[in-house]
Amino acid sequence: MSPAPQDSSSKNAVDGYTAAWAELIQRVTEGHSWSGRERNNCYLNTGSGRFAGISTISGLDFKDDGRALGLVDWDHDGDLDLWFRNRSAPRLRLLLNQTPADPAHAFVALKLQSTIGNRDAIGAVVEVVPERSEPAPQAARYVKSVRAGDLFLSQSSTWLHFGLGQSRAIAEVRVLWPGGKRERFAGIEPGKRYLLKEGAGKGILADQGTKRTAPVLPALEQTASLPAEPTGAARILLPARVPLFPSFAYLDAAGARQTLGSAPRGRLLVLWSESCAYCQSELLLLTKSADALRAAGLDVLALSVDGLHVDGKVENTQPAYELMDRLGFPFAWGFVEAVALDRLHLLEAALFDRRRPASVPLSLLLDPANHLLAIYRGPPDIEMLLADAKDLLNATDETLHHLAPLLAGRWFTRPVSRAYVAENLARSFQKDFPEDAAAYLHLAATQASGEKQETLIRELAARYHVLARRYRDQEQGDEAAFFFEKALRFAPASSAIHHDYGILLASYGNLDEAEQHFRRALQLDPGSDSSRQALEMIAKIRAENRR
């Protein structure tokens, strides 16, 4: 039974939906706002059935792409504080409620512990009943429930916090436990924290908690001799060695095309522009620190991004030469090719969730094998750079893994393997730079083992086969033969690769080698009519040539 034909309108709708999501995700990774930079809103319950907007005066009206919100008495002062989790930076915000304490407005906090149902009493309903008094003979009851996840992607504290308004005393607390049992608790006083244990009938006074204060941040200082730090400046230590793409090329100061060779002990690759004040500051610092950099075994290659063209030519180079002459720049320099810069931006996009727009200065710390170890956006501090070079250039994979986090602590995971890094780069480069993707996949295959290695080798052979056919169709015989040979190296028993290689060889008149590949293809796949017909065609051509 053949499958029913797919409705073209349905397929178009699905394709359009998929494309729209892909475009949306692309814009988000580039730093655009998911929610249109709408400000957060905050509303105050006035107790009269109405709400008052206090977004601005409360300070909560951020433009963050907010996602999650957790409520907790973080500083143990009797009021609720807020933790925000955002998609955009800052990822976390803590807002402490600094409302002045008012003795006339009390609170009580309750923690439930079930002995029959789930221990955290998820699903329990708690009712706090204030004592009746003349000023408030019909005092309101306060009701809350214990929840597992009470807001979008959020879990607030399991402490139930009750604001009691002007109530001076609590008559009782009623609990409906998850199993259906009802229980009353006496002896609960405002302004304290209690543990309510199922079956106890009386609240247990809990640790009231050490009061926390907001952290005091040190004052920021600026170096008078340098311009202020550029927006987006960053020092990023990578948790694993990331191989730079193999086709990185540039034009040296004499205009000759060069490839990025290995450095004896390490290299700082700097991208700069003559029109950028921060770039000029970094180049000046590198010039003044040449002896210290060389003593640390660190080479420097400074490549200008000015006047880039796709065809590899560079225009308007005079300002760059004049700047380097004024500085007396003591290291190698030149101009980066546009296609190399495109690959570099793609490499950055593969490493980070959020894609940043291209900017200079951008400096890359590379090990002798041109593995990327650290990225500096903005001019790096020389002492910091020398310290990073000392720590990173000869570090083990385990050490790199533990040096990367910005905050103190230890990983609970093991370092990612080099095969994993290379494979993910291969996926990122496949669409725009398939040859680089194949090179990364080749690296991943050689570093993997077992069943994973076998899977990568099969995929690698298929990638080389596709590249070989592409060059064959473009009538670039040498390039096509190069990739056919690579494909057969990893898949020598592929009938399809032998057959396609035979077609290439025959088209260039190399009938003897073509015949060998067709015979091998037919041997591997005796049912291949195309290989049999190809052999018959070769025999016919030879017979005609003998006449």
Coordinates of C-alpha atoms in Angstrom, one line a residue:
M1 CA 0.0 0.0 0.0
S2 CA 1.5 3.3 -1.0
P3 CA 1.2 6.3 1.4
A4 CA -1.4 8.9 0.8
P5 CA -0.1 12.0 -0.9
Q6 CA 0.6 14.9 1.5
D7 CA -1.6 17.9 1.0
S8 CA 0.6 20.7 -0.4
S9 CA -1.2 23.4 1.5
S10 CA -0.6 21.6 4.8
K11 CA 3.1 21.0 3.9
N12 CA 3.5 24.7 3.1
A13 CA 1.9 25.7 6.4
V14 CA 4.2 23.4 8.3
D15 CA 7.2 24.7 6.4
G16 CA 6.2 28.3 7.1
Y17 CA 5.7 27.6 10.8
T18 CA 9.1 25.9 11.1
A19 CA 10.8 28.8 9.2
A20 CA 9.1 31.3 11.5
W21 CA 10.3 29.6 14.6
A22 CA 13.8 29.3 13.2
E23 CA 13.9 33.0 12.4
L24 CA 12.6 33.8 15.9
I25 CA 15.2 31.7 17.6
Q26 CA 17.9 33.3 15.4
R27 CA 16.8 36.7 16.5
V28 CA 16.8 35.7 20.2
T29 CA 20.3 34.3 20.0
E30 CA 21.4 37.6 18.5
G31 CA 20.2 39.4 21.6
H32 CA 16.8 40.7 20.4
S33 CA 14.0 40.8 23.0
W34 CA 11.5 37.9 22.9
S35 CA 8.8 40.0 24.5
G36 CA 9.4 43.3 22.6
R37 CA 11.2 44.9 25.6
E38 CA 8.0 45.3 27.5
R39 CA 8.5 46.5 31.0
N40 CA 7.7 44.3 34.0
N41 CA 4.4 45.2 35.8
C42 CA 3.7 45.1 39.5
Y43 CA 0.2 45.5 41.1
L44 CA -0.7 46.0 44.7
N45 CA -3.8 44.4 46.2
T46 CA -5.5 47.3 48.0
G47 CA -7.8 44.8 49.9
S48 CA -10.9 46.4 48.4
G49 CA -11.2 44.2 45.3
R50 CA -9.0 46.5 43.3
F51 CA -5.3 46.6 42.4
A52 CA -3.0 49.6 42.1
G53 CA -0.2 49.8 39.6
I54 CA 3.2 50.3 41.5
S55 CA 5.6 49.2 38.7
T56 CA 7.6 52.4 38.6
I57 CA 7.7 53.4 42.3
S58 CA 8.6 49.8 43.4
G59 CA 11.5 49.7 41.0
L60 CA 10.3 46.5 39.4
D61 CA 9.6 47.9 35.9
F62 CA 12.7 46.3 34.2
K63 CA 12.9 45.7 30.5
D64 CA 14.3 42.2 31.2
D65 CA 12.9 39.3 29.2
G66 CA 11.5 37.9 32.4
R67 CA 10.7 34.1 32.8
A68 CA 10.5 33.0 36.4
L69 CA 9.7 34.5 39.7
G70 CA 10.3 33.1 43.2
L71 CA 9.0 34.5 46.5
V72 CA 10.9 34.0 49.8
D73 CA 11.7 35.9 52.9
W74 CA 15.3 36.0 51.9
D75 CA 16.6 38.3 54.6
H76 CA 14.4 37.0 57.4
D77 CA 12.9 40.4 58.2
G78 CA 9.2 39.4 58.0
D79 CA 8.4 40.4 54.4
L80 CA 8.7 38.7 51.1
D81 CA 11.6 39.3 48.7
L82 CA 11.7 38.5 45.0
W83 CA 14.1 36.4 42.9
F84 CA 13.8 37.1 39.2
R85 CA 15.1 34.7 36.5
N86 CA 15.5 36.3 33.0
R87 CA 16.3 35.0 29.5
S88 CA 18.3 38.2 28.9
A89 CA 21.1 39.5 31.2
P90 CA 21.2 39.8 34.1
R91 CA 20.0 36.2 34.3
L92 CA 19.2 36.5 38.0
R93 CA 18.0 39.5 40.0
L94 CA 17.4 39.6 43.8
L95 CA 15.1 42.4 45.0
L96 CA 15.0 42.8 48.8
N97 CA 11.8 44.3 50.2
Q98 CA 13.1 47.3 52.2
T99 CA 9.7 48.5 53.4
P100 CA 10.3 49.9 56.9
A101 CA 9.1 47.5 59.6
D102 CA 5.7 48.4 61.1
P103 CA 4.8 46.7 64.4
A104 CA 1.2 47.3 63.5
H105 CA 1.5 44.9 60.6
A106 CA 2.6 41.5 61.7
F107 CA 3.3 38.3 59.9
V108 CA 3.6 34.6 60.6
A109 CA 5.6 32.0 58.6
L110 CA 4.7 28.3 58.6
K111 CA 6.5 25.2 57.4
L112 CA 4.5 22.0 57.0
Q113 CA 5.7 18.4 57.4
S114 CA 3.4 15.5 56.6
T115 CA 3.8 12.1 58.3
I116 CA 1.2 10.2 56.2
G117 CA 1.3 11.8 52.7
N118 CA 4.2 13.3 51.0
R119 CA 6.7 14.7 53.5
D120 CA 6.7 18.3 52.1
A121 CA 2.9 18.3 52.4
I122 CA 2.4 19.4 48.8
G123 CA -1.3 20.1 48.3
A124 CA -2.0 21.0 51.9
V125 CA -4.3 23.9 52.5
V126 CA -3.6 26.2 55.5
E127 CA -6.0 28.7 57.1
V128 CA -4.9 31.3 59.6
V129 CA -7.7 32.6 61.7
P130 CA -7.0 35.9 63.6
E131 CA -8.7 36.6 67.0
R132 CA -11.7 38.8 66.8
S133 CA -11.5 42.2 68.4
E134 CA -13.6 45.3 68.6
P135 CA -11.8 47.2 65.9
A136 CA -12.0 44.3 63.5
P137 CA -14.9 42.0 64.7
Q138 CA -15.0 40.3 61.3
A139 CA -11.3 39.8 60.7
A140 CA -10.5 38.2 57.4
R141 CA -9.2 34.6 57.2
Y142 CA -5.9 34.0 55.4
V143 CA -5.7 30.9 53.2
K144 CA -2.7 29.5 51.4
S145 CA -1.7 26.1 49.9
V146 CA 1.6 24.4 49.6
R147 CA 2.5 24.0 46.0
A148 CA 5.2 22.3 43.9
G149 CA 5.7 24.9 41.2
D150 CA 3.5 27.9 41.7
L151 CA 4.5 30.2 38.8
F152 CA 5.9 29.7 35.3
L153 CA 9.1 27.7 35.6
S154 CA 9.3 28.7 39.2
Q155 CA 9.3 27.2 42.7
S156 CA 8.9 29.7 45.6
S157 CA 9.8 28.8 49.1
T158 CA 7.7 26.1 50.7
W159 CA 7.5 28.3 53.8
L160 CA 4.0 29.8 53.8
H161 CA 4.2 33.5 54.6
F162 CA 1.1 35.2 55.9
G163 CA 0.9 39.0 56.2
L164 CA -1.6 39.6 59.1
G165 CA -2.4 43.3 58.5
Q166 CA -3.6 44.9 61.8
S167 CA -4.4 41.5 63.5
R168 CA -2.8 41.4 66.9
A169 CA -3.2 37.7 67.7
I170 CA -4.0 34.4 66.0
A171 CA -6.9 32.3 67.3
E172 CA -5.9 29.1 65.5
V173 CA -4.4 27.6 62.4
R174 CA -6.3 25.0 60.5
V175 CA -4.7 22.5 58.1
L176 CA -6.2 20.3 55.5
W177 CA -3.5 17.7 55.0
P178 CA -2.9 16.0 51.5
G179 CA -4.5 12.7 52.8
G180 CA -7.8 14.5 53.7
K181 CA -7.2 14.8 57.5
R182 CA -8.1 18.1 59.2
E183 CA -6.1 19.4 62.1
R184 CA -6.1 22.5 64.3
F185 CA -2.9 24.1 65.7
A186 CA -2.9 26.4 68.7
G187 CA -0.2 28.5 70.3
I188 CA 0.8 30.3 67.1
E189 CA 2.0 33.9 67.7
P190 CA 2.5 36.6 65.1
G191 CA 6.1 37.6 64.1
K192 CA 7.5 34.1 64.4
R193 CA 8.2 31.0 62.3
Y194 CA 6.7 27.6 63.1
L195 CA 7.0 24.0 62.0
L196 CA 3.6 22.3 61.8
K197 CA 4.0 18.6 62.0
E198 CA 1.1 16.4 61.1
G199 CA -0.5 14.9 64.2
A200 CA 1.3 17.2 66.6
G201 CA -1.6 19.6 67.2
K202 CA 0.8 22.3 68.3
G203 CA 3.2 24.5 66.4
I204 CA 6.9 23.9 67.0
L205 CA 8.9 27.2 67.2
A206 CA 11.5 27.0 64.3
D207 CA 14.8 28.7 63.9
Q208 CA 14.0 32.3 63.2
G209 CA 16.9 32.5 60.8
T210 CA 19.9 34.8 60.7
K211 CA 19.0 38.2 59.2
R212 CA 20.8 38.8 56.0
T213 CA 21.8 42.2 54.6
A214 CA 22.2 43.2 50.9
P215 CA 25.8 42.8 49.7
V216 CA 27.8 46.0 49.4
L217 CA 29.5 46.3 46.1
P218 CA 33.0 47.9 45.9
A219 CA 33.3 51.2 44.1
L220 CA 34.4 51.0 40.5
E221 CA 37.7 52.6 39.5
Q222 CA 38.8 53.8 36.1
T223 CA 42.3 54.0 34.8
A224 CA 43.0 57.6 33.9
S225 CA 45.4 56.7 31.1
L226 CA 42.9 54.6 29.1
P227 CA 39.4 55.3 27.8
A228 CA 36.6 53.8 29.8
E229 CA 36.0 50.1 29.3
P230 CA 33.8 49.6 26.1
T231 CA 30.3 48.2 26.4
G232 CA 30.3 44.4 26.1
A233 CA 33.9 44.0 27.3
A234 CA 34.5 40.5 28.6
R235 CA 37.2 38.0 29.5
I236 CA 36.0 34.5 28.7
L237 CA 38.1 31.4 29.7
L238 CA 36.8 28.4 27.8
P239 CA 36.2 25.1 29.6
A240 CA 37.8 23.1 26.8
R241 CA 40.3 23.5 24.0
V242 CA 38.4 24.6 20.9
P243 CA 40.2 24.0 17.6
L244 CA 40.3 27.0 15.3
F245 CA 39.0 26.2 11.9
P246 CA 41.8 24.9 9.6
S247 CA 41.3 27.3 6.8
F248 CA 42.1 30.5 8.7
A249 CA 44.1 32.7 6.2
Y250 CA 45.2 36.4 6.2
L251 CA 47.3 38.9 4.2
D252 CA 50.5 39.9 5.8
A253 CA 51.8 43.5 5.9
A254 CA 53.5 42.9 2.5
G255 CA 50.2 41.8 0.9
A256 CA 51.1 38.1 0.7
R257 CA 48.5 35.5 1.6
Q258 CA 49.4 33.4 4.6
T259 CA 47.9 30.6 6.6
L260 CA 47.9 30.4 10.4
G261 CA 50.8 28.2 11.3
S262 CA 51.6 26.8 14.7
A263 CA 53.3 29.0 17.4
P264 CA 56.1 27.5 19.5
R265 CA 54.4 28.2 22.8
G266 CA 51.2 30.2 22.1
R267 CA 49.8 33.1 20.3
L268 CA 47.6 36.1 20.9
L269 CA 45.5 36.8 17.8
V270 CA 44.2 40.4 17.8
L271 CA 41.5 41.8 15.5
W272 CA 41.5 45.6 15.3
S273 CA 40.6 48.7 13.3
E274 CA 42.6 51.9 12.9
S275 CA 39.4 54.0 13.6
C276 CA 38.8 52.3 17.0
A277 CA 40.3 54.1 20.0
Y278 CA 40.2 50.9 22.1
C279 CA 42.1 49.1 19.4
Q280 CA 44.8 51.7 19.4
S281 CA 45.1 51.5 23.2
E282 CA 45.5 47.7 23.0
L283 CA 48.1 47.9 20.2
L284 CA 50.0 50.5 22.3
L285 CA 49.9 48.3 25.4
L286 CA 51.1 45.3 23.4
T287 CA 54.0 47.4 21.9
K288 CA 55.1 48.6 25.4
S289 CA 54.8 45.1 26.8
A290 CA 56.6 43.3 24.0
D291 CA 59.5 42.1 26.2
A292 CA 57.2 40.7 28.9
L293 CA 55.1 38.9 26.2
R294 CA 58.1 37.4 24.5
A295 CA 59.5 36.3 27.9
A296 CA 56.2 34.5 28.5
G297 CA 56.6 32.8 25.2
L298 CA 53.6 34.5 23.7
D299 CA 53.6 35.5 20.1
V300 CA 51.3 38.2 18.8
L301 CA 49.6 38.5 15.4
A302 CA 47.5 41.7 14.9
L303 CA 45.1 41.6 11.9
S304 CA 43.2 44.7 10.7
V305 CA 39.5 44.4 9.7
D306 CA 39.7 47.6 7.6
G307 CA 38.8 47.5 3.9
L308 CA 37.6 43.9 3.8
H309 CA 36.5 42.4 0.5
V310 CA 35.2 38.9 -0.3
D311 CA 37.7 38.5 -3.2
G312 CA 40.5 38.8 -0.7
K313 CA 41.6 42.3 -1.8
V314 CA 42.1 45.0 0.7
E315 CA 41.6 48.7 0.1
N316 CA 42.2 51.9 2.1
T317 CA 45.2 50.4 3.9
Q318 CA 47.2 53.6 4.4
P319 CA 45.8 54.5 7.8
A320 CA 46.6 51.1 9.1
Y321 CA 50.2 51.3 7.9
E322 CA 50.6 54.8 9.4
L323 CA 49.3 53.7 12.8
M324 CA 51.7 50.7 12.9
D325 CA 54.6 52.9 11.8
R326 CA 53.8 55.4 14.6
L327 CA 53.6 52.7 17.2
G328 CA 56.7 50.8 15.9
F329 CA 54.6 47.7 16.3
P330 CA 57.1 44.9 17.1
F331 CA 55.0 41.9 16.2
A332 CA 53.6 40.4 12.9
W333 CA 50.5 42.1 11.6
G334 CA 48.4 42.2 8.5
F335 CA 44.7 42.1 7.3
V336 CA 42.2 39.4 8.0
E337 CA 40.3 38.0 5.0
A338 CA 36.5 38.5 5.0
V339 CA 35.7 34.8 4.7
A340 CA 38.0 34.1 7.7
L341 CA 36.2 36.7 9.7
D342 CA 32.8 35.1 8.8
R343 CA 34.1 31.8 10.0
L344 CA 35.3 33.3 13.2
H345 CA 31.9 34.8 13.9
L346 CA 30.3 31.5 13.3
L347 CA 32.8 29.8 15.7
E348 CA 31.7 32.3 18.4
A349 CA 28.1 31.7 17.6
A350 CA 28.7 27.9 18.1
L351 CA 30.2 28.5 21.5
F352 CA 27.7 30.9 23.1
D353 CA 23.9 30.9 23.5
R354 CA 23.7 34.6 22.7
R355 CA 25.2 35.9 19.6
R356 CA 26.8 39.3 19.9
P357 CA 27.3 41.7 17.0
A358 CA 30.8 41.8 15.5
S359 CA 33.1 44.3 17.3
V360 CA 36.7 45.1 17.8
P361 CA 39.1 44.8 19.5
L362 CA 38.7 41.1 19.8
S363 CA 41.7 39.0 21.0
L364 CA 42.0 35.2 21.0
L365 CA 44.5 33.3 23.1
L366 CA 45.6 30.2 21.2
D367 CA 47.8 27.3 22.2
P368 CA 50.7 26.0 19.9
A369 CA 48.2 23.8 18.0
N370 CA 45.8 26.8 17.4
H371 CA 43.3 25.7 19.9
L372 CA 41.2 28.5 21.3
L373 CA 41.7 28.9 25.1
A374 CA 40.3 32.4 25.9
I375 CA 38.4 35.2 24.3
Y376 CA 38.9 38.9 25.2
R377 CA 36.3 41.5 24.1
G378 CA 37.9 44.9 24.6
P379 CA 41.5 45.6 25.5
P380 CA 42.8 42.9 27.9
D381 CA 44.8 43.9 31.0
I382 CA 48.4 42.8 30.2
E383 CA 49.1 41.4 33.7
M384 CA 45.9 39.4 33.4
L385 CA 46.8 38.2 29.9
L386 CA 50.2 37.0 31.1
A387 CA 48.7 35.2 34.0
D388 CA 46.1 33.5 31.7
A389 CA 48.9 32.5 29.3
K390 CA 50.8 30.9 32.2
D391 CA 47.7 29.1 33.5
L392 CA 46.1 28.0 30.2
L393 CA 48.7 27.2 27.6
N394 CA 50.0 24.1 29.3
A395 CA 46.9 23.2 31.3
T396 CA 45.3 19.8 31.2
D397 CA 41.7 19.4 30.0
E398 CA 40.7 18.9 33.7
T399 CA 42.4 22.1 34.7
L400 CA 40.8 24.1 31.9
H401 CA 37.4 22.8 33.0
H402 CA 37.9 24.1 36.5
L403 CA 39.4 27.5 35.6
A404 CA 36.5 28.5 33.3
P405 CA 33.7 29.4 35.9
L406 CA 33.6 33.0 37.0
L407 CA 32.4 32.1 40.4
A408 CA 34.1 30.0 43.1
G409 CA 33.0 26.4 43.2
R410 CA 33.6 23.0 41.6
W411 CA 31.9 21.3 38.6
F412 CA 29.8 18.3 39.3
T413 CA 30.3 17.1 35.8
R414 CA 33.5 15.9 34.0
P415 CA 35.2 17.9 31.2
V416 CA 33.7 17.6 27.8
S417 CA 35.8 15.5 25.4
R418 CA 37.7 17.0 22.5
A419 CA 35.6 14.7 20.2
Y420 CA 32.4 16.3 21.5
V421 CA 33.7 19.8 20.9
A422 CA 34.8 19.0 17.4
E423 CA 31.5 17.3 16.5
N424 CA 29.4 20.2 17.7
L425 CA 31.6 22.6 15.6
A426 CA 31.0 20.4 12.6
R427 CA 27.3 20.7 13.1
S428 CA 27.5 24.5 13.3
F429 CA 29.7 24.9 10.2
Q430 CA 27.9 22.4 8.0
K431 CA 25.4 24.8 6.4
D432 CA 27.8 27.6 5.4
F433 CA 31.2 26.0 5.3
P434 CA 30.8 22.3 4.6
E435 CA 34.6 21.7 4.0
D436 CA 35.4 23.1 7.5
A437 CA 32.6 21.0 8.9
A438 CA 34.1 17.9 7.4
A439 CA 37.5 18.8 8.8
Y440 CA 36.0 19.2 12.3
L441 CA 34.1 15.9 11.9
H442 CA 37.4 14.3 10.8
L443 CA 39.0 15.6 14.0
A444 CA 36.0 14.3 16.1
A445 CA 36.3 10.8 14.5
T446 CA 40.0 10.5 15.2
Q447 CA 39.5 11.4 18.8
A448 CA 36.4 9.3 19.5
S449 CA 36.4 5.6 20.3
G450 CA 34.1 2.6 20.1
E451 CA 30.7 2.7 18.6
K452 CA 30.7 6.5 18.5
Q453 CA 33.9 6.5 16.4
E454 CA 32.3 4.1 13.9
T455 CA 29.2 6.3 13.6
L456 CA 31.3 9.4 13.0
I457 CA 33.4 7.6 10.4
R458 CA 30.4 6.6 8.4
E459 CA 29.1 10.2 8.6
L460 CA 32.5 11.6 7.6
A461 CA 32.7 9.3 4.5
A462 CA 29.2 10.5 3.5
R463 CA 30.2 14.1 3.9
Y464 CA 33.4 13.6 1.8
H465 CA 31.2 11.9 -0.9
V466 CA 28.9 14.8 -1.1
L467 CA 31.7 17.3 -1.4
A468 CA 33.3 15.1 -4.1
R469 CA 30.1 15.0 -6.2
R470 CA 29.6 18.7 -5.7
Y471 CA 33.1 19.5 -7.2
R472 CA 32.5 16.9 -9.9
D473 CA 29.3 18.6 -10.9
Q474 CA 31.2 22.0 -11.0
E475 CA 33.8 20.4 -13.3
Q476 CA 36.6 20.8 -10.7
G477 CA 38.2 17.5 -11.3
D478 CA 41.3 17.8 -8.9
E479 CA 39.1 18.9 -6.0
A480 CA 36.6 16.1 -6.7
A481 CA 39.3 13.4 -6.9
F482 CA 40.8 14.7 -3.6
F483 CA 37.5 14.2 -1.7
F484 CA 36.7 10.9 -3.5
E485 CA 40.0 9.6 -2.2
K486 CA 39.1 10.8 1.3
A487 CA 35.7 9.2 1.2
L488 CA 37.2 5.9 0.1
R489 CA 39.7 6.0 2.9
F490 CA 36.9 5.9 5.5
A491 CA 34.4 3.8 3.5
P492 CA 36.5 1.5 1.2
A493 CA 33.6 -0.9 0.8
S494 CA 31.1 1.7 -0.5
S495 CA 29.8 0.7 -3.9
A496 CA 28.3 4.1 -4.5
I497 CA 31.6 6.0 -3.9
H498 CA 33.5 3.7 -6.2
H499 CA 30.9 4.1 -8.9
D500 CA 30.8 7.9 -8.7
Y501 CA 34.6 8.1 -8.6
G502 CA 34.6 5.9 -11.7
I503 CA 32.3 8.3 -13.5
L504 CA 34.7 11.2 -12.7
L505 CA 37.8 9.3 -13.9
A506 CA 36.0 8.2 -17.1
S507 CA 34.9 11.8 -17.9
Y508 CA 38.6 12.8 -17.9
G509 CA 39.6 9.9 -20.1
N510 CA 41.2 7.8 -17.4
L511 CA 39.5 4.6 -18.4
D512 CA 41.8 2.1 -16.7
E513 CA 41.3 3.5 -13.2
A514 CA 37.6 4.1 -13.9
E515 CA 37.3 0.4 -14.9
Q516 CA 38.9 -0.6 -11.6
H517 CA 36.4 1.4 -9.6
F518 CA 33.4 0.2 -11.6
R519 CA 34.5 -3.5 -11.1
R520 CA 35.0 -2.9 -7.4
A521 CA 31.5 -1.3 -7.2
L522 CA 30.0 -4.3 -9.0
Q523 CA 31.9 -6.7 -6.7
L524 CA 30.5 -4.9 -3.7
D525 CA 27.0 -4.7 -5.2
P526 CA 26.4 -7.4 -7.8
G527 CA 22.9 -6.0 -8.5
S528 CA 24.2 -2.6 -9.6
D529 CA 23.0 -2.2 -13.2
S530 CA 24.6 1.3 -13.5
S531 CA 28.1 -0.1 -12.7
R532 CA 27.5 -3.0 -15.2
Q533 CA 26.4 -0.5 -17.9
A534 CA 29.4 1.7 -17.2
L535 CA 31.8 -1.3 -17.8
E536 CA 30.0 -2.1 -21.0
M537 CA 30.4 1.5 -22.1
I538 CA 34.1 1.4 -21.4
A539 CA 34.5 -1.8 -23.4
K540 CA 32.6 -0.2 -26.3
I541 CA 34.8 2.9 -26.2
R542 CA 37.9 0.8 -26.3
A543 CA 36.6 -1.2 -29.2
E544 CA 35.9 1.9 -31.2
N545 CA 39.3 3.3 -30.4
R546 CA 40.9 0.1 -31.9
R547 CA 39.2 0.5 -35.2

